[in-house]
Each structure stands twice: as C-alpha cells, then as structure tokens.
Short mmCIF file of C-alpha atoms and ligand atoms in Angstrom, two decimals:
data_model
loop_
_atom_site.label_atom_id
_atom_site.label_comp_id
_atom_site.label_asym_id
_atom_site.label_seq_id
_atom_site.Cartn_x
_atom_site.Cartn_y
_atom_site.Cartn_z
CA UNK A 89 -19.05 15.03 -14.74
CA UNK A 90 -22.21 17.16 -14.68
CA UNK A 91 -23.41 16.05 -11.29
CA UNK A 92 -22.65 13.52 -8.58
CA UNK A 93 -25.33 11.66 -6.62
CA UNK A 94 -24.45 10.54 -3.09
CA UNK A 95 -26.41 8.38 -0.65
CA UNK A 96 -24.98 9.42 2.71
CA UNK A 97 -24.58 7.66 6.04
CA UNK A 98 -22.00 4.99 5.24
CA UNK A 99 -18.57 5.12 6.97
CA UNK A 100 -15.69 5.16 4.46
CA UNK A 101 -13.25 2.35 4.95
CA UNK A 102 -10.20 1.11 3.06
CA UNK A 103 -6.80 2.09 1.70
CA UNK A 104 -5.99 4.63 -1.00
CA UNK A 105 -2.76 5.73 -2.66
CA UNK A 106 -2.64 9.53 -2.93
CA UNK A 107 -2.35 10.84 -6.49
CA UNK A 108 0.15 13.35 -7.87
CA UNK A 109 -0.39 16.95 -6.90
CA UNK A 110 -2.31 19.26 -9.29
CA UNK A 111 -0.62 22.37 -7.91
CA UNK A 112 2.81 20.81 -8.34
CA UNK A 113 2.16 19.27 -11.78
CA UNK A 114 0.85 22.42 -13.49
CA UNK A 115 3.95 24.58 -12.81
CA UNK A 116 6.16 21.69 -13.99
CA UNK A 117 4.18 21.49 -17.25
CA UNK A 118 4.53 25.24 -17.82
CA UNK A 119 8.25 24.99 -17.03
CA UNK A 120 8.64 22.26 -19.67
CA UNK A 121 7.88 24.91 -22.33
CA UNK A 122 11.04 26.71 -21.24
CA UNK A 123 13.26 23.63 -21.49
CA UNK A 124 14.90 22.85 -24.88
CA UNK A 125 14.69 19.10 -24.41
CA UNK A 126 12.43 16.21 -23.45
CA UNK A 127 10.74 16.37 -20.04
CA UNK A 128 9.22 13.16 -18.66
CA UNK A 129 6.81 13.54 -15.73
CA UNK A 130 5.53 10.48 -13.85
CA UNK A 131 2.98 10.12 -11.06
CA UNK A 132 0.68 12.56 -12.89
CA UNK A 133 -3.00 12.61 -11.77
CA UNK A 134 -5.71 12.08 -14.43
CA UNK A 135 -7.28 15.51 -14.03
CA UNK A 136 -8.86 17.99 -16.40
CA UNK A 137 -6.38 20.78 -15.67
CA UNK A 138 -3.64 18.47 -16.95
CA UNK A 139 -5.56 17.85 -20.20
CA UNK A 140 -6.10 21.59 -20.71
CA UNK A 141 -2.41 22.32 -20.05
CA UNK A 142 -1.37 19.60 -22.54
CA UNK A 143 -3.50 21.37 -25.15
CA UNK A 144 -1.89 24.71 -24.23
CA UNK A 145 1.56 23.15 -24.71
CA UNK A 146 0.59 21.60 -28.06
CA UNK A 147 -0.62 25.03 -29.20
CA UNK A 148 2.83 26.43 -28.40
CA UNK A 149 4.52 23.79 -30.55
CA UNK A 150 5.56 21.50 -27.69
CA UNK A 151 5.06 17.85 -28.63
CA UNK A 152 3.20 15.92 -25.94
CA UNK A 153 2.40 12.28 -25.22
CA UNK A 154 0.35 10.97 -22.30
CA UNK A 155 0.10 7.33 -21.20
CA UNK A 156 -1.44 6.42 -17.82
CA UNK A 157 0.35 8.57 -15.22
CA UNK A 158 3.27 9.49 -17.52
CA UNK A 159 3.67 12.63 -19.64
CA UNK A 160 6.38 13.16 -22.25
CA UNK A 161 6.79 16.83 -23.19
CA UNK A 162 9.35 17.78 -25.86
CA UNK A 163 10.13 21.49 -26.35
CA UNK A 164 13.48 20.90 -28.11
CA UNK A 165 12.41 23.16 -30.98
CA UNK A 166 11.61 26.84 -30.44
CA UNK A 167 7.86 27.42 -30.29
CA UNK A 168 5.16 30.04 -29.85
CA UNK A 169 4.83 32.66 -27.11
CA UNK A 170 1.06 33.24 -27.16
CA UNK A 171 -1.00 30.54 -25.40
CA UNK A 172 -4.55 29.98 -26.62
CA UNK A 173 -6.95 32.35 -24.76
CA UNK A 174 -9.85 29.89 -24.59
CA UNK A 175 -7.67 27.27 -22.92
CA UNK A 176 -5.75 29.71 -20.74
CA UNK A 177 -9.01 31.14 -19.42
CA UNK A 178 -9.93 27.80 -17.88
CA UNK A 179 -7.27 27.70 -15.17
CA UNK A 180 -5.21 29.98 -12.97
CA UNK A 181 -1.88 28.25 -13.61
CA UNK A 182 -1.87 29.31 -17.28
CA UNK A 183 -0.34 32.58 -16.01
CA UNK A 184 2.86 30.63 -15.29
CA UNK A 185 3.49 30.44 -19.03
CA UNK A 186 4.35 34.14 -18.72
CA UNK A 187 7.51 33.45 -16.73
CA UNK A 188 8.37 30.28 -18.62
CA UNK A 189 8.10 31.85 -22.10
CA UNK A 190 9.67 35.13 -21.04
CA UNK A 191 12.68 33.29 -19.61
CA UNK A 192 13.21 31.37 -22.84
CA UNK A 193 12.26 33.88 -25.56
CA UNK A 194 12.49 37.32 -23.93
CA UNK A 195 8.84 38.10 -24.71
CA UNK A 196 5.37 36.59 -24.19
CA UNK A 197 1.69 37.39 -24.74
CA UNK A 198 -0.30 35.40 -22.19
CA UNK A 199 -4.10 35.63 -21.74
CA UNK A 200 -5.43 36.63 -18.35
CA UNK A 201 -5.96 33.37 -16.41
CA UNK A 202 -9.18 31.74 -15.19
CA UNK A 203 -9.53 29.26 -12.36
CA UNK A 204 -11.60 29.07 -9.19
CA UNK A 205 -13.50 32.24 -8.30
CA UNK A 206 -12.22 32.98 -4.80
CA UNK A 207 -12.23 36.76 -4.87
CA UNK A 208 -10.31 39.32 -6.88
CA UNK A 209 -7.10 37.29 -7.52
CA UNK A 210 -5.15 40.14 -9.19
CA UNK A 211 -1.71 39.74 -10.81
CA UNK A 212 -0.09 42.90 -9.46
CA UNK A 213 2.60 40.99 -7.55
CA UNK A 214 3.55 38.97 -10.65
CA UNK A 215 3.90 42.14 -12.74
CA UNK A 216 5.65 44.21 -10.06
CA UNK A 217 8.20 41.42 -9.65
CA UNK A 218 8.83 41.18 -13.40
CA UNK A 219 9.16 44.96 -13.62
CA UNK A 220 11.74 44.90 -10.81
CA UNK A 221 13.71 42.47 -12.99
CA UNK A 222 13.56 44.90 -15.90
CA UNK A 223 10.57 43.51 -17.78
CA UNK A 224 7.95 45.91 -19.12
CA UNK A 225 4.39 44.62 -19.31
CA UNK A 226 1.03 45.90 -20.50
CA UNK A 227 -2.42 44.39 -20.88
CA UNK A 228 -4.27 44.74 -24.17
CA UNK A 229 -7.59 43.04 -24.91
CA UNK A 230 -7.20 40.52 -22.09
CA UNK A 231 -3.66 39.59 -23.12
CA UNK A 232 -0.71 40.29 -20.84
CA UNK A 233 2.24 41.33 -23.01
CA UNK A 234 5.74 41.21 -21.55
CA UNK A 235 8.82 42.41 -23.40
CA UNK A 236 12.50 42.27 -22.54
CA UNK A 237 14.62 39.49 -21.15
CA UNK A 238 14.76 39.80 -17.33
CA UNK A 239 17.89 41.80 -16.43
CA UNK A 240 18.39 40.25 -13.02
CA UNK A 241 18.39 41.80 -9.54
CA UNK A 242 16.29 41.55 -6.39
CA UNK A 243 12.56 41.63 -5.72
CA UNK A 244 10.91 41.39 -2.32
CA UNK A 245 7.38 39.97 -2.44
CA UNK A 246 5.22 41.97 0.00
CA UNK A 247 2.94 38.93 0.24
CA UNK A 248 4.11 35.30 -0.29
CA UNK A 249 2.04 34.71 -3.42
CA UNK A 250 2.48 31.13 -4.65
CA UNK A 251 1.89 31.97 -8.32
CA UNK A 252 4.03 35.11 -8.28
CA UNK A 253 6.91 33.18 -6.67
CA UNK A 254 6.64 30.46 -9.34
CA UNK A 255 6.37 32.98 -12.18
CA UNK A 256 9.43 34.93 -11.03
CA UNK A 257 11.50 31.76 -10.63
CA UNK A 258 10.55 30.69 -14.18
CA UNK A 259 11.35 34.12 -15.63
CA UNK A 260 14.65 34.24 -13.74
CA UNK A 261 15.81 31.07 -15.52
CA UNK A 262 16.46 33.21 -18.61
CA UNK A 263 17.70 36.36 -16.87
CA UNK A 264 20.97 38.06 -17.88
CA UNK A 265 22.17 38.19 -14.27
CA UNK A 266 21.37 36.29 -11.03
CA UNK A 267 18.00 36.93 -9.37
CA UNK A 268 17.15 37.15 -5.67
CA UNK A 269 13.54 36.71 -4.58
CA UNK A 270 12.81 37.43 -0.92
CA UNK A 271 9.46 37.14 0.79
CA UNK A 272 8.88 34.08 -1.44
CA UNK A 273 6.07 31.60 -0.81
CA UNK A 274 7.25 28.42 0.94
CA UNK A 275 4.63 25.90 -0.22
CA UNK A 276 5.89 22.34 -0.88
CA UNK A 277 4.80 22.74 -4.52
CA UNK A 278 7.40 25.50 -4.92
CA UNK A 279 10.12 23.34 -3.43
CA UNK A 280 9.02 20.63 -5.89
CA UNK A 281 9.28 23.06 -8.83
CA UNK A 282 12.80 24.05 -7.74
CA UNK A 283 13.80 20.39 -7.35
CA UNK A 284 12.51 19.69 -10.86
CA UNK A 285 14.29 22.72 -12.36
CA UNK A 286 17.52 21.76 -10.60
CA UNK A 287 17.24 18.29 -12.14
CA UNK A 288 16.84 20.11 -15.47
CA UNK A 289 20.14 21.97 -15.03
CA UNK A 290 18.98 25.13 -13.24
CA UNK A 291 21.15 26.63 -10.47
CA UNK A 292 18.61 27.56 -7.75
CA UNK A 293 18.98 27.65 -3.98
CA UNK A 294 16.36 28.25 -1.30
CA UNK A 295 13.39 26.54 -2.95
CA UNK A 296 10.67 26.19 -0.28
CA UNK A 297 12.21 28.98 1.79
CA UNK A 298 11.39 32.69 1.73
CA UNK A 299 14.74 33.51 0.05
CA UNK A 300 15.31 32.02 -3.42
CA UNK A 301 18.48 32.65 -5.48
CA UNK A 302 18.59 31.81 -9.19
CA UNK A 303 21.77 31.85 -11.29
CA UNK A 304 20.89 31.52 -15.00
CA UNK A 305 22.25 28.28 -16.50
CA UNK A 306 21.54 26.13 -19.59
CA UNK A 307 18.56 23.80 -19.16
CA UNK A 308 18.11 20.25 -20.43
CA UNK A 309 15.43 17.55 -20.38
CA UNK A 310 14.94 15.29 -17.37
CA UNK A 311 12.61 12.68 -15.87
CA UNK A 312 10.78 13.59 -12.66
CA UNK A 313 8.07 12.18 -10.38
CA UNK A 314 5.40 14.66 -9.26
CA UNK A 315 4.92 15.40 -5.56
CA UNK A 316 1.94 13.64 -3.85
CA UNK A 317 -1.14 15.85 -3.49
CA UNK A 318 -1.46 17.07 0.10
CA UNK A 319 -4.86 18.58 -0.67
CA UNK A 320 -6.25 15.35 -2.08
CA UNK A 321 -4.98 13.64 1.08
CA UNK A 322 -6.66 16.30 3.24
CA UNK A 323 -9.91 15.76 1.34
CA UNK A 324 -9.90 12.00 1.99
CA UNK A 325 -9.11 12.58 5.68
CA UNK A 326 -12.10 14.92 5.89
CA UNK A 327 -14.34 12.42 4.09
CA UNK A 328 -13.40 9.83 6.72
CA UNK A 329 -14.02 12.37 9.51
CA UNK A 330 -17.47 13.22 8.07
CA UNK A 331 -18.55 9.57 8.00
CA UNK A 332 -16.95 8.20 11.18
CA UNK A 333 -14.84 6.03 8.93
CA UNK A 334 -11.30 4.66 8.99
CA UNK A 335 -8.92 5.12 6.07
CA UNK A 336 -5.28 4.40 5.31
CA UNK A 337 -3.60 6.78 2.85
CA UNK A 338 -0.29 5.82 1.22
CA UNK A 339 2.29 7.65 -0.92
CA UNK A 340 2.10 11.05 0.74
CA UNK A 341 4.21 13.37 2.90
CA UNK A 342 2.58 13.76 6.35
CA UNK A 343 4.92 16.71 7.05
CA UNK A 344 3.14 18.71 4.32
CA UNK A 345 -0.15 18.42 6.20
CA UNK A 346 0.85 19.33 9.78
CA UNK A 347 -1.82 22.05 10.44
CA UNK A 348 -4.60 19.87 9.01
CA UNK A 349 -3.52 16.87 11.10
CA UNK A 350 -3.37 19.13 14.19
CA UNK A 351 -6.94 20.36 13.63
CA UNK A 352 -8.41 16.90 12.97
CA UNK A 353 -6.60 15.38 15.96
CA UNK A 354 -7.79 18.25 18.18
CA UNK A 355 -11.33 17.45 16.98
CA UNK A 356 -10.95 13.88 18.21
CA UNK A 357 -9.76 12.00 15.12
CA UNK A 358 -7.20 9.30 15.82
CA UNK A 359 -4.45 9.70 13.22
CA UNK A 360 -1.34 7.53 13.15
CA UNK A 361 1.59 8.23 10.84
CA UNK A 362 4.01 6.15 8.82
CA UNK A 363 6.94 7.57 6.85
CA UNK A 364 4.76 8.02 3.75
CA UNK A 365 1.34 7.02 5.05
CA UNK A 366 -1.44 8.09 7.38
CA UNK A 367 -4.26 6.16 9.05
CA UNK A 368 -7.33 7.96 10.37
CA UNK A 369 -10.05 6.54 12.62
CA UNK A 370 -12.88 8.99 13.24
CA UNK A 371 -15.72 8.80 15.73
CA UNK A 372 -17.77 11.49 17.46
CA UNK A 373 -16.00 14.81 17.01
CA UNK A 374 -15.81 17.99 19.03
CA UNK A 375 -14.73 21.47 18.05
CA UNK A 376 -10.94 22.04 17.81
CA UNK A 377 -11.60 25.69 18.75
CA UNK A 378 -10.50 27.73 15.77
CA UNK A 379 -9.03 27.33 12.28
CA UNK A 380 -7.20 30.28 10.70
CA UNK A 381 -5.80 29.96 7.17
CA UNK A 382 -2.39 31.39 6.31
CA UNK A 383 0.43 30.93 3.77
CA UNK A 384 2.55 27.79 4.28
CA UNK A 385 3.49 26.53 6.84
CA UNK A 386 0.19 27.89 8.19
CA UNK A 387 -3.17 26.17 7.83
CA UNK A 388 -3.71 25.76 4.04
CA UNK A 389 -6.58 27.76 2.56
CA UNK A 390 -7.34 24.87 0.18
CA UNK A 391 -8.22 22.68 3.18
CA UNK A 392 -10.54 25.25 4.77
CA UNK A 393 -13.71 24.08 3.04
CA UNK A 394 -13.16 20.30 3.46
CA UNK A 395 -12.21 20.71 7.14
CA UNK A 396 -15.28 22.91 7.67
CA UNK A 397 -17.38 20.05 6.25
CA UNK A 398 -15.69 17.61 8.61
CA UNK A 399 -16.66 19.75 11.61
CA UNK A 400 -20.33 20.42 10.77
CA UNK A 401 -21.44 17.76 13.28
CA UNK A 402 -18.61 18.31 15.77
CA UNK A 403 -19.87 19.21 19.24
CA UNK A 404 -19.36 22.87 20.09
CA UNK A 405 -18.51 25.92 18.01
CA UNK A 406 -15.56 26.19 15.60
CA UNK A 407 -14.40 29.60 14.38
CA UNK A 408 -12.95 29.68 10.86
CA UNK A 409 -10.98 32.68 9.67
CA UNK A 410 -10.03 32.85 5.96
CA UNK A 411 -7.07 35.24 5.59
CA UNK A 412 -5.70 34.22 2.15
CA UNK A 413 -8.61 34.84 -0.26
CA UNK A 414 -11.25 37.53 0.06
CA UNK A 415 -14.21 35.40 -1.03
CA UNK A 416 -13.62 31.79 -0.08
CA UNK A 417 -16.83 31.00 1.81
CA UNK A 418 -18.92 30.42 -1.33
CA UNK A 419 -19.48 26.77 -0.33
CA UNK A 420 -21.30 27.73 2.88
CA UNK A 421 -24.86 28.15 1.47
CA UNK A 422 -24.72 24.58 0.12
CA UNK A 423 -23.60 23.26 3.52
CA UNK A 424 -26.41 25.23 5.17
CA UNK A 425 -28.86 23.63 2.71
CA UNK A 426 -27.78 20.28 4.18
CA UNK A 427 -28.67 21.51 7.66
CA UNK A 428 -25.36 22.97 8.81
CA UNK A 429 -25.42 25.87 11.28
CA UNK A 430 -22.90 28.45 10.03
CA UNK A 431 -22.88 32.18 10.75
CA UNK A 432 -20.67 34.30 8.51
CA UNK A 433 -19.23 37.72 9.12
CA UNK A 434 -16.54 39.03 6.75
CA UNK A 435 -13.53 36.71 6.81
CA UNK A 436 -14.91 34.72 9.75
CA UNK A 437 -17.42 31.85 9.89
CA UNK A 438 -18.76 30.29 13.09
CA UNK A 439 -19.76 26.63 12.74
CA UNK A 440 -22.08 25.29 15.46
CA UNK A 441 -22.16 21.50 15.46
CA UNK A 442 -25.50 19.89 14.66
CA UNK A 443 -26.59 16.35 15.43
CA UNK A 444 -27.54 15.48 11.88
CA UNK A 445 -27.22 16.69 8.31
CA UNK A 446 -29.70 15.81 5.56
CA UNK A 447 -29.27 15.35 1.83
CA UNK A 448 -29.90 18.27 -0.52
CA UNK A 449 -29.51 19.30 -4.17
CA UNK A 450 -26.72 21.87 -4.31
CA UNK A 451 -24.43 23.44 -6.92
CA UNK A 452 -20.63 23.26 -6.69
CA UNK A 453 -18.91 26.67 -6.57
CA UNK A 454 -15.19 25.84 -6.93
CA UNK A 455 -12.84 22.87 -6.65
CA UNK A 456 -12.38 22.66 -2.88
CA UNK A 457 -15.90 23.92 -2.16
CA UNK A 458 -17.22 21.03 -4.27
CA UNK A 459 -15.03 18.61 -2.29
CA UNK A 460 -16.51 20.00 0.92
CA UNK A 461 -20.03 19.44 -0.38
CA UNK A 462 -19.17 15.82 -1.21
CA UNK A 463 -17.75 15.27 2.28
CA UNK A 464 -20.82 16.77 3.93
CA UNK A 465 -23.15 14.72 1.68
CA UNK A 466 -21.29 11.52 2.64
CA UNK A 467 -22.08 12.21 6.29
CA UNK A 468 -25.66 13.36 5.70
CA UNK A 469 -28.82 11.26 6.02
CA UNK A 470 -30.42 10.60 2.63
CA UNK A 471 -29.53 11.48 -0.92
CA UNK A 472 -27.66 14.54 -2.20
CA UNK A 473 -27.00 15.74 -5.70
CA UNK A 474 -24.09 18.09 -6.38
CA UNK A 475 -24.43 19.79 -9.75
CA UNK A 476 -21.64 21.69 -11.61
CA UNK A 477 -19.55 18.69 -10.54
CA UNK A 478 -17.07 19.38 -13.35
CA UNK A 479 -15.24 21.48 -10.73
CA UNK A 480 -14.17 18.18 -9.14
CA UNK A 481 -12.78 16.83 -12.42
CA UNK A 482 -10.29 19.72 -12.51
CA UNK A 483 -8.32 18.51 -9.48
CA UNK A 484 -9.45 15.03 -8.38
CA UNK A 485 -8.73 12.10 -10.71
CA UNK A 486 -11.20 9.18 -10.90
CA UNK A 487 -12.98 10.75 -7.93
CA UNK A 488 -16.24 8.78 -7.97
CA UNK A 489 -14.50 5.46 -8.63
CA UNK A 490 -12.19 6.12 -5.66
CA UNK A 491 -15.14 7.10 -3.46
CA UNK A 492 -16.97 3.87 -4.37
CA UNK A 493 -13.85 1.81 -3.67
CA UNK A 494 -14.05 3.16 -0.10
CA UNK A 495 -17.66 2.03 0.28
CA UNK A 496 -19.46 5.25 -0.64
CA UNK A 497 -22.74 5.03 -2.56
CA UNK A 498 -21.94 7.55 -5.29
CA UNK A 499 -22.89 7.92 -8.93
CA UNK A 500 -21.53 10.29 -11.60
CA UNK A 501 -24.07 11.72 -14.09
C1 EPZ B 1307 -2.22 28.86 -5.69
O1 EPZ B 1307 -3.03 29.88 -6.26
C2 EPZ B 1307 -3.02 27.57 -5.81
N1 EPZ B 1307 -3.32 27.28 -7.20
C3 EPZ B 1307 -4.33 27.71 -5.04
O2 EPZ B 1307 -5.01 26.45 -5.09
C4 EPZ B 1307 -4.01 28.04 -3.58
O3 EPZ B 1307 -5.22 28.26 -2.88
C5 EPZ B 1307 -3.14 29.31 -3.51
O4 EPZ B 1307 -1.96 29.12 -4.30
C6 EPZ B 1307 -2.72 29.64 -2.09
O5 EPZ B 1307 -2.04 28.58 -1.52
C7 EPZ B 1307 -2.37 26.70 -7.97
O6 EPZ B 1307 -1.26 26.43 -7.53
C8 EPZ B 1307 -2.75 26.39 -9.40
P1 EPZ B 1307 -1.61 33.19 -4.47
P2 EPZ B 1307 -2.42 31.36 -6.53
O7 EPZ B 1307 -1.00 33.96 -5.59
O8 EPZ B 1307 -1.00 31.23 -6.99
C9 EPZ B 1307 -3.41 37.48 -3.67
C10 EPZ B 1307 -6.80 24.98 -5.52
O9 EPZ B 1307 -7.90 24.83 -5.00
N2 EPZ B 1307 -2.58 37.93 -4.80
O10 EPZ B 1307 -0.73 32.67 -3.39
O11 EPZ B 1307 -3.35 32.11 -7.38
C11 EPZ B 1307 -4.56 36.60 -4.14
O12 EPZ B 1307 -5.65 37.38 -4.60
C12 EPZ B 1307 -6.27 26.37 -5.80
O13 EPZ B 1307 -6.04 24.03 -5.85
C13 EPZ B 1307 -2.50 39.29 -5.07
O14 EPZ B 1307 -3.10 40.10 -4.39
O15 EPZ B 1307 -2.44 31.96 -5.04
C14 EPZ B 1307 -4.90 35.81 -2.90
O16 EPZ B 1307 -5.73 36.59 -2.07
C15 EPZ B 1307 -7.25 27.45 -5.38
N3 EPZ B 1307 -1.74 39.70 -6.13
C16 EPZ B 1307 -3.52 35.63 -2.22
O17 EPZ B 1307 -2.67 36.62 -2.81
C17 EPZ B 1307 -1.06 38.82 -6.92
O18 EPZ B 1307 -0.37 39.26 -7.86
C18 EPZ B 1307 -2.91 34.25 -2.46
O19 EPZ B 1307 -2.79 34.08 -3.85
C19 EPZ B 1307 -1.16 37.44 -6.63
C20 EPZ B 1307 -1.92 37.01 -5.56
#
C-alpha cells in the first residue's frame, strides 16, 4: 500500500475479531528454524513481516507452506546459518535468528536487523548476554558472527529488552548446561514464545516473569495458535475513541492491555470487558492526566502514538513521557499538520486538546506512528492522505478492508 486516503468524521461502529500478534508470531517463526521437525502455526495475521520471515526461512532451507491463517514450517533437515541480508534488513525480529541458529548449530552469521526507526536500537544487551553464556561474537561488514555453542550459566539483563530476552532463550535451547536469565522482559509475547517452545519439548520455567530458567532438551515439531495482538486491539480502541464510535473486539486478552484500558477509561471512554472481548463506547473525552511508557506490565510504548492520537481532542492537557525508545515522537509533526497542539521537549510531549482536527497530506514514519495518523485522520474534518503507508502493511493485516467494515471511508492506493 503506497498511500491511504481517509475521509474523516464518521464514528466507527461494529465488531471485529483481533488478529494474531505480529510480535508473538515473528519469534515463533525464528524458533521454528531451531526445531528439527514440522511446526504448524495457526491464527497467523496476513502481514508483510510474516511474508519476509517466510522468505528468510526458505533461504535457510526450511520448507514453508502458507494457507489462510496457517503456516507449516518444516526444519527437519539441517539448513543454513546465514539469513539473507536484504530480507533481514527489513525487520527487527530477524536478529532472533541469531539465537535460534546458534542454539541448533553452534554458529551463525546474521545480518544487522532493520525495522522501525525509533532511535539507536543497539544490540549490546543481546551480545553481552551471549558472551556471558560463552559465545564469542564479532561484526564484519554488517554481519553479526557468533561462534561456539552456549556453555550455560547466568546472565542478568540490566534492562528488560524484549528482543534480548527472546534471543537468549532461543540460544539457551542448545546450551551445554542450564541457563538462568534474570532481569528478563515480561511481555506476553515472551510468555507465548515459552509456551510454544514448551509444547515443542523445551524445558523452560518462568516465561513472562523476570526470571527464566532453561534446561536444554530435545525439540520436536508441534502445532500452536498465535497469541492475539494486543497492539492491534489497542489501535482499534483508539480509532473508536478518535471518532466517538462504539466497537466490540473479540478474541483478545483484556489482561494484556490493562494500562491502555486504564488511560482510555480515565479519558472518559466506556469500556466493558468479557473473558476474551472488549466493548468501547466513546464520546467527548478529557485528559487522563499523564501517560508514561515502560516495559511490561507498564504502559506499552507501542500504544503511545495511537493513544496520543485518541487524546488530540480531549479537553485539557495530557503529558506523554516516552521512556523506552529515544526517538519515538516522529509521528508528532504529522499530527500537528492535522491541527493538533503538541509541545515536545526531550522524552516528554504535552498534548493540549483542540476542538477540531482537519485533514492533511502526511507521510508515515513507522508502524505505530502510521496507525496514529490513521486514527487522527478518522476523527478529522475532511480528507487526509497518508503516504509511505507500506509501514501499516508490516503489522496490520487487511487494514483498509477492516476499517471500511467498521464504516470508515478509506481507500488504499
Ligand atoms: C520489541 O522490540 C518489539 N518488536 C517492539 O515493537 C516494541 O516496541 C519493543 O519490543 C518494546 O516493547 C518486536 O517484538 C518485533 P527492546 P525490541 O529490545 O526487541 C534498548 C512494533 O511497533 N536496547 O525491548 O527491539 C532499545 O534501544 C515494534 O511492533 C538496548 O539498548 O525492543 C530500546 O530503547 C516497535 N540494547 C529499549 O532497549 C539492546 O541490546 C527497548 O528495546 C536491546 C535494546
């Protein structure tokens, strides 16, 4: 999708089933390369990052088949340990092949990853953790080379990096001795990875907690349904909040969205919960006070931009503080072009509610920033065009069709 055209001002209404989670699916796909068997994943979202990762797997000799929301990945035969640089450079999660291939083969040469530009995004925690487990690594010509099967031992993550936690768990699967990871990230996507690996024969405890223990064990194929996408759910809630709409979302885990629900309720949204569903009714909103992002279970950084969009017309002033990434306000100029009043200073942004937003032609900056621009455009008077809309294709499947099903006037170009 090159660009998306939106005619704003219509409340979104209807019911939507939440798709599978991009940030849960991608680690599972990387893990499949480490498993000498057939892995079947269901509930997979039709997103570009999945297509790119399928091509990465094929290039490593893993046979793949995709039909609707089902992936069949067969890595029974030994394969390559050097993912394609052009593909790997398109997404951040390609770095997870480092741990997966290292655990299985004892060496790997993985290109430096790509993904959303949100600041520096170094890999020092990944490499320090692998080194603590006895793995030497060096970077040569944009390729990260790791040699030596992980010995085993303990590594304390000084910051709960999601990717570093996932990479160390994957590498530990092939370690000579048990591995302890403390200070681990606690995101639901990590718990989902551990649940999947356990179903594949791994012996792991503490997935989703800050203390993870891995005892190396033989792995085998399995069939597994991907976790629902809490960030897609958050995006739809914000789209309803932007348009004064009412939406029912099904097939999700409300518990994985607690901070987002708290903020939207404090802003005046009426949100009722079922066991695996949410219903939001939004009217005139007011500031919830402040929103500060933090590692899980704190307010998720991926929801910062969409929730900011939802509060652009909320009465009062909302203070956003972004503590996870060092450059994650790149969506703000586009929101200002639509008439939003936002003052930035370092990691803080003050949003003063305005009565009305107007359409504008803006360029998407990253996946969640693009989602925020769509939400703001839905609540703006007049037409907006969001270019570079391919960012949306990376993490939201059938996005325009799903918008239109909810009554939005939207067109993909
Ligand atoms: C994952 O990225 C997600 N991506 C991100 O979602 C999400 O925003 C992020 O976790 C935080 O929740 C995927 O799962 C594919 P981190 P990741 O390592 O693993 C710093 C989206 O929109 N850091 O937890 O890259 C880093 O610079 C995407 O779906 C180091 O300093 O996140 C950042 O400031 C965007 N050194 C902070 O930690 C390291 O070695 C959090 O990064 C690693 C990270």
